[in-house]
């Protein structure tokens, strides 16, 4: 094991005293080519240009002497520290951080960022990062080759977002460009870069919240799900009753990074409750009044929902593939159209007995393991004095399919 391993963050600023001291006495210095070129590597030290980080980590662990690893920004934030800390390398680390590219980027954009989500598409597929950009109004994306601003803009399609693209931060080639997301594919970008993605209503001047990465300070009740019907604007638009919504939400299991279709979204009560779990939602409804309610309810709860007025299944062909789909209206034809896009789960509600067999068959035939339940609930209603009676709701089947 190396006698000492110091991980130095580099952000373009002159190195701190402890970082310079560690470098001066290093017998091995590892880092990306651009980082090794940027710092003073002692002539006597072994230079390890990092390609495969695991190979480099093994080499460092076998080195006898003082090793230094130079990495970008804060090496503990989406950086090399996670790998170097693996037990198999047996390394004890000292870390001298610099300013993370994310902090640097928000500083260039002159924006607070304790309310921002930070996602990494570096060496990963971009899809889940894109879905977080759909779901939240302030997101920083750590990009990578092939997962950069152009690809991000293309995948966001017509979701209204503004990009602040920060290229080569802390270097002579630093560029900061603000543009509409749908223009990002019109030019090329240099690596490395960070993209700040902001929605139409960034609340940069709102009072501070208490937890990082979360919206706060928006009106309306913030706790729970399966909220009562009167928690939503819903005049003349269909709204799943709370008991059904709660079961559907549980079966969908939305989580940040997911894209959920809510087809036949009605007033958008379910869409709002999905969005409040951090998933991106595309809400489709053919009723313009319902679509207005969806937007109003999204605003009321401070969530981003992409509303698509239109009739399924036709309206679905233009949408990106979902991770999960709920079908609130449209029957077997729409369930089958959703299943054809291969989401992990499809959930639907069916008031009609005859529809159950047809939908079960369609989902089974499409390669889903199907299960379901009949929900029968009765609500308390006061009669006189302290007495209550039970008022039954209409029974409804909830069916769900898990992709095999
Ligand atoms: C593996 S992550 C490392 C993040 C790093 N630990 C930090 O705190 O900035 C690599 C990504 O960080 C971003 N990045 C790192 N250095 C950058 C720079 N000088 N300018 C812009 N983005 C940078 C890019 O998105 C790059 O793809």
XYZ file of C-alpha atoms and ligand atoms in Angstrom:
431
model
C 0.000 0.000 0.000
C 1.191 3.536 -0.757
C 2.507 5.260 2.394
C 0.333 8.272 1.717
C -2.270 9.086 -0.925
C -3.373 12.676 -1.374
C -6.209 13.437 -3.742
C -5.983 16.983 -5.057
C -8.899 18.748 -6.693
C -8.056 21.075 -9.579
C -10.403 23.863 -10.704
C -8.006 26.094 -12.651
C -7.082 28.282 -9.674
C -3.535 28.181 -8.212
C -3.139 25.156 -5.940
C -3.383 25.629 -2.179
C -0.308 25.250 0.081
C -1.232 21.703 1.231
C -1.809 20.629 -2.393
C 1.556 22.054 -3.539
C 3.350 20.443 -0.596
C 1.840 17.022 -1.351
C 2.825 17.326 -5.025
C 6.376 18.439 -4.225
C 7.036 15.308 -2.183
C 5.121 12.895 -4.441
C 6.827 9.816 -5.851
C 3.835 8.972 -8.047
C 1.349 11.426 -9.567
C -1.773 10.132 -11.295
C -4.430 12.073 -13.153
C -6.003 12.842 -16.487
C -3.586 14.183 -19.110
C -4.995 17.717 -18.844
C -4.616 17.698 -15.068
C -1.058 16.373 -15.127
C -0.171 19.095 -17.631
C -1.716 21.758 -15.392
C 0.225 21.010 -12.184
C 3.919 20.755 -11.272
C 4.763 17.064 -11.327
C 8.257 16.477 -9.819
C 10.669 15.152 -12.452
C 11.535 12.201 -10.247
C 7.898 11.166 -9.771
C 6.258 8.407 -11.766
C 3.484 9.853 -13.995
C 0.365 7.756 -14.361
C -2.014 9.047 -17.016
C -5.374 7.771 -15.945
C -7.384 5.878 -18.502
C -9.082 3.036 -16.709
C -9.452 4.318 -13.159
C -9.432 0.828 -11.647
C -6.099 0.040 -13.269
C -4.737 3.323 -11.899
C -6.177 2.616 -8.440
C -4.469 -0.797 -8.412
C -1.184 0.807 -9.403
C -1.490 3.399 -6.653
C -2.271 0.733 -4.083
C 0.871 -1.190 -5.102
C 3.079 1.895 -5.067
C 5.591 2.285 -2.217
C 5.934 6.000 -1.522
C 3.768 9.108 -1.581
C 1.107 9.112 -4.243
C -0.906 12.081 -5.437
C -4.035 11.865 -7.560
C -5.131 15.018 -9.377
C -8.814 15.174 -10.336
C -11.278 17.813 -11.385
C -13.161 20.026 -8.970
C -14.155 18.355 -5.741
C -12.903 14.758 -6.096
C -15.462 13.631 -3.513
C -18.352 14.795 -5.692
C -19.065 12.407 -8.583
C -15.316 11.868 -8.600
C -12.394 9.524 -8.071
C -12.721 9.297 -4.283
C -15.588 6.811 -4.555
C -13.340 4.394 -6.447
C -10.199 4.963 -4.400
C -12.220 4.258 -1.233
C -13.072 0.729 -2.363
C -11.887 -1.757 0.258
C -9.939 -3.835 -2.289
C -7.453 -0.978 -2.761
C -6.886 -0.542 0.985
C -6.014 3.134 0.612
C -6.118 5.802 3.268
C -6.800 9.116 1.647
C -6.181 12.725 2.374
C -8.314 14.988 0.222
C -7.607 18.574 -0.766
C -10.753 19.652 -2.631
C -11.154 22.475 -5.113
C -14.387 24.101 -6.252
C -16.690 21.636 -7.968
C -17.546 22.346 -11.594
C -21.179 22.465 -10.480
C -20.542 25.233 -7.935
C -18.359 26.947 -10.522
C -21.125 26.760 -13.144
C -23.806 28.174 -10.845
C -21.416 30.964 -9.890
C -20.948 31.789 -13.589
C -24.748 31.790 -13.992
C -25.016 33.969 -10.856
C -27.653 31.638 -9.409
C -28.112 30.060 -5.970
C -28.094 26.293 -6.233
C -29.117 24.800 -2.903
C -32.477 24.129 -4.574
C -30.962 22.490 -7.661
C -30.826 18.810 -8.524
C -27.444 17.587 -9.710
C -27.302 14.594 -12.051
C -24.456 12.870 -13.805
C -24.619 11.636 -17.373
C -20.849 11.176 -17.410
C -20.207 7.635 -18.658
C -23.890 6.851 -18.296
C -26.973 6.932 -20.461
C -28.528 10.373 -20.643
C -32.167 9.278 -20.373
C -32.583 9.391 -16.593
C -30.777 12.739 -16.383
C -33.150 14.076 -19.049
C -36.132 12.882 -17.043
C -34.869 14.752 -13.987
C -34.627 17.863 -16.204
C -38.250 17.289 -17.209
C -39.331 16.910 -13.586
C -37.420 19.782 -11.988
C -36.987 23.428 -12.838
C -33.323 23.719 -11.856
C -30.863 20.942 -12.642
C -27.114 20.753 -13.231
C -26.008 18.006 -15.583
C -22.467 16.652 -15.482
C -22.035 15.633 -19.078
C -19.741 13.290 -20.954
C -18.738 12.637 -24.560
C -21.906 11.532 -26.387
C -24.055 12.775 -23.493
C -23.538 16.502 -23.915
C -25.611 19.659 -24.409
C -26.651 18.761 -27.980
C -27.934 15.305 -27.029
C -29.605 16.716 -23.929
C -31.401 19.358 -26.017
C -32.534 16.792 -28.580
C -33.905 14.461 -25.934
C -35.785 17.251 -24.158
C -37.609 17.956 -27.432
C -40.298 20.550 -26.901
C -39.965 20.718 -23.093
C -39.352 24.442 -22.510
C -35.949 24.765 -20.890
C -33.056 27.208 -20.981
C -29.478 25.931 -20.926
C -26.463 27.611 -19.427
C -23.629 25.607 -20.957
C -20.328 26.034 -19.107
C -17.371 24.712 -21.100
C -13.793 24.340 -19.853
C -14.387 26.135 -16.580
C -11.292 27.576 -14.968
C -9.258 27.443 -18.189
C -8.314 29.957 -20.899
C -10.947 28.303 -23.118
C -13.764 28.876 -20.633
C -17.068 29.662 -22.387
C -20.456 30.271 -20.816
C -23.404 30.245 -23.214
C -27.073 30.734 -22.471
C -29.515 29.431 -25.062
C -32.869 27.709 -25.530
C -32.596 23.936 -25.094
C -33.943 23.279 -28.584
C -31.044 25.261 -30.105
C -28.309 23.269 -28.359
C -28.012 20.712 -31.161
C -27.270 23.459 -33.716
C -23.630 23.687 -32.666
C -20.809 21.621 -31.243
C -19.538 21.877 -27.689
C -16.185 21.132 -26.169
C -15.549 18.826 -23.233
C -15.580 19.080 -20.327
C -18.777 20.967 -19.773
C -21.588 21.294 -17.267
C -25.101 22.243 -18.310
C -27.453 24.137 -16.031
C -31.002 23.434 -17.130
C -33.689 25.831 -15.964
C -37.441 25.730 -16.406
C -39.706 28.627 -17.286
C -40.130 29.731 -13.664
C -36.794 29.546 -11.856
C -37.368 30.742 -8.317
C -33.901 32.136 -7.823
C -35.129 34.899 -5.554
C -37.388 32.731 -3.351
C -36.468 32.419 0.327
C -33.990 29.648 1.106
C -35.303 26.175 1.858
C -33.807 23.842 4.464
C -32.905 20.813 2.354
C -30.686 20.751 -0.711
C -32.062 19.792 -4.083
C -35.705 20.331 -3.216
C -38.269 22.882 -4.133
C -39.681 24.611 -1.151
C -41.811 27.607 -0.447
C -44.586 26.741 -2.871
C -48.193 27.054 -1.851
C -50.547 24.202 -1.043
C -50.323 21.172 1.188
C -46.934 19.512 0.854
C -47.438 16.223 2.680
C -48.851 12.941 1.611
C -50.546 11.568 -1.439
C -53.974 10.199 -2.139
C -55.158 13.696 -1.237
C -58.874 14.451 -1.167
C -60.535 15.491 -4.410
C -60.930 19.050 -3.164
C -57.138 19.379 -2.986
C -57.236 19.714 -6.786
C -58.949 21.972 -9.312
C -61.245 19.467 -10.953
C -64.557 21.040 -11.988
C -65.905 19.049 -14.949
C -62.783 16.877 -15.183
C -62.370 13.269 -14.090
C -60.438 12.750 -10.848
C -59.542 9.342 -9.470
C -60.755 9.122 -5.930
C -58.029 9.162 -3.262
C -58.250 5.455 -2.379
C -57.723 4.458 -6.009
C -55.006 7.040 -6.585
C -53.059 5.717 -3.599
C -53.089 2.139 -4.904
C -52.237 3.208 -8.453
C -49.370 5.349 -7.205
C -48.010 2.442 -5.162
C -48.167 0.113 -8.162
C -46.478 2.647 -10.454
C -43.722 3.270 -7.881
C -42.438 6.493 -9.478
C -38.944 7.658 -8.603
C -36.539 10.391 -9.804
C -35.198 9.582 -13.262
C -38.408 7.836 -14.345
C -40.690 9.046 -17.089
C -44.321 8.217 -16.376
C -47.190 8.488 -18.823
C -50.563 9.404 -17.341
C -52.977 8.702 -20.177
C -56.455 10.084 -19.699
C -55.091 12.278 -16.952
C -58.380 14.074 -16.210
C -57.753 16.866 -13.750
C -54.138 15.738 -13.260
C -54.457 14.767 -9.577
C -52.528 11.546 -10.164
C -49.978 13.344 -12.371
C -49.294 15.789 -9.552
C -48.829 12.980 -7.035
C -46.450 11.159 -9.396
C -44.492 14.362 -10.003
C -44.234 14.932 -6.270
C -42.284 11.655 -6.050
C -39.676 13.234 -8.348
C -40.575 11.435 -11.583
C -41.140 13.201 -14.881
C -44.745 13.065 -16.044
C -46.338 13.368 -19.438
C -50.074 13.849 -18.948
C -52.264 13.195 -21.977
C -55.930 14.116 -22.158
C -58.273 14.830 -25.039
C -60.367 17.264 -22.974
C -59.043 20.844 -23.151
C -60.734 21.664 -19.832
C -58.910 18.742 -18.199
C -55.617 19.972 -19.689
C -56.162 23.401 -18.153
C -56.803 21.771 -14.792
C -53.621 19.703 -15.090
C -51.554 22.848 -15.642
C -53.342 24.658 -12.814
C -52.813 21.741 -10.418
C -49.157 21.467 -11.403
C -48.703 25.163 -10.630
C -50.601 24.775 -7.348
C -48.201 22.090 -6.163
C -45.068 23.553 -7.725
C -44.357 20.579 -9.977
C -43.441 20.343 -13.649
C -45.855 18.307 -15.774
C -45.684 18.090 -19.549
C -49.307 18.355 -20.673
C -50.139 16.879 -24.073
C -53.647 17.632 -25.305
C -54.694 14.792 -27.588
C -56.395 11.458 -27.968
C -54.640 8.180 -27.263
C -53.438 6.011 -28.872
C -52.642 8.502 -31.710
C -51.138 11.066 -29.327
C -48.696 8.498 -27.930
C -46.623 8.026 -31.070
C -44.859 11.372 -30.602
C -43.934 10.752 -26.957
C -40.631 9.392 -25.628
C -40.811 5.858 -24.226
C -42.040 5.695 -20.614
C -40.642 3.746 -17.659
C -44.162 3.194 -16.380
C -47.589 4.020 -17.745
C -50.996 4.578 -16.237
C -54.087 4.311 -18.373
C -57.030 6.099 -16.868
C -59.058 6.170 -20.049
C -59.123 4.584 -23.475
C -59.529 0.929 -22.605
C -57.798 -2.070 -24.063
C -56.595 -0.343 -27.227
C -54.693 2.283 -25.239
C -53.352 -0.267 -22.738
C -52.025 -2.312 -25.661
C -50.458 0.796 -27.249
C -48.699 1.579 -23.962
C -47.476 -2.001 -23.551
C -46.075 -1.896 -27.094
C -43.624 0.775 -25.850
C -42.319 -1.708 -23.252
C -42.563 0.229 -19.968
C -41.553 -1.721 -16.879
C -45.100 -1.495 -15.553
C -48.515 -0.664 -16.909
C -51.323 0.150 -14.471
C -54.934 0.747 -15.362
C -58.328 1.208 -13.721
C -61.404 -0.455 -15.165
C -64.947 0.111 -13.961
C -66.441 -2.419 -16.442
C -66.271 -6.127 -15.669
C -65.995 -7.069 -19.347
C -62.886 -4.939 -19.827
C -60.929 -6.878 -17.204
C -60.529 -10.059 -19.273
C -59.679 -8.111 -22.425
C -57.010 -5.963 -20.730
C -55.609 -8.963 -18.844
C -55.284 -10.805 -22.158
C -53.705 -7.837 -23.948
C -51.088 -7.316 -21.258
C -50.322 -11.035 -20.946
C -49.990 -11.284 -24.719
C -47.599 -8.335 -24.719
C -45.271 -10.103 -22.266
C -46.446 -8.774 -18.917
C -47.170 -10.656 -15.681
C -50.619 -9.399 -14.773
C -52.268 -9.023 -11.406
C -55.108 -6.956 -10.100
C -57.610 -6.174 -7.407
C -61.143 -4.967 -7.040
C -61.206 -1.868 -4.896
C -64.334 -1.369 -2.857
C -64.326 1.441 -0.379
C -66.900 3.227 1.721
C -66.492 6.641 3.246
C -67.753 7.885 6.555
C -70.609 10.348 6.287
C -72.150 12.041 9.319
C -75.850 11.421 9.790
C -77.022 12.998 13.037
C -75.277 13.901 16.246
C -72.118 11.800 16.521
C -73.412 9.006 14.288
C -71.954 8.137 10.913
C -72.995 5.882 8.102
C -70.933 4.369 5.333
C -71.414 5.627 1.802
C -70.067 3.112 -0.710
C -67.968 4.237 -3.680
C -68.386 2.555 -7.049
C -66.169 -0.543 -7.144
C -63.300 -0.348 -9.614
C -60.772 -2.883 -10.841
C -57.103 -1.947 -10.722
C -54.972 -4.089 -13.019
C -51.223 -3.930 -13.328
C -48.667 -5.678 -15.482
C -44.956 -6.134 -14.776
C -42.781 -6.548 -17.853
C -41.330 -10.073 -17.969
C -16.500 12.652 -13.314
S -17.248 14.234 -13.222
C -16.216 15.007 -12.073
C -16.847 16.153 -11.317
C -15.862 16.834 -10.389
N -15.556 15.989 -9.259
C -16.329 18.189 -9.907
O -16.558 18.379 -8.722
O -16.457 19.067 -10.774
C -16.701 14.866 -14.756
C -17.614 15.953 -15.254
O -17.427 17.152 -14.504
C -17.627 18.279 -15.311
N -16.390 19.075 -15.321
C -15.247 18.759 -14.732
N -14.327 19.730 -14.922
C -14.938 20.685 -15.652
C -14.541 21.956 -16.173
N -13.315 22.432 -15.983
N -15.441 22.660 -16.889
C -16.674 22.207 -17.085
N -17.105 21.031 -16.626
C -16.249 20.285 -15.913
C -17.985 17.753 -16.676
O -19.388 17.664 -16.758
C -17.333 16.398 -16.658
O -17.880 15.552 -17.618
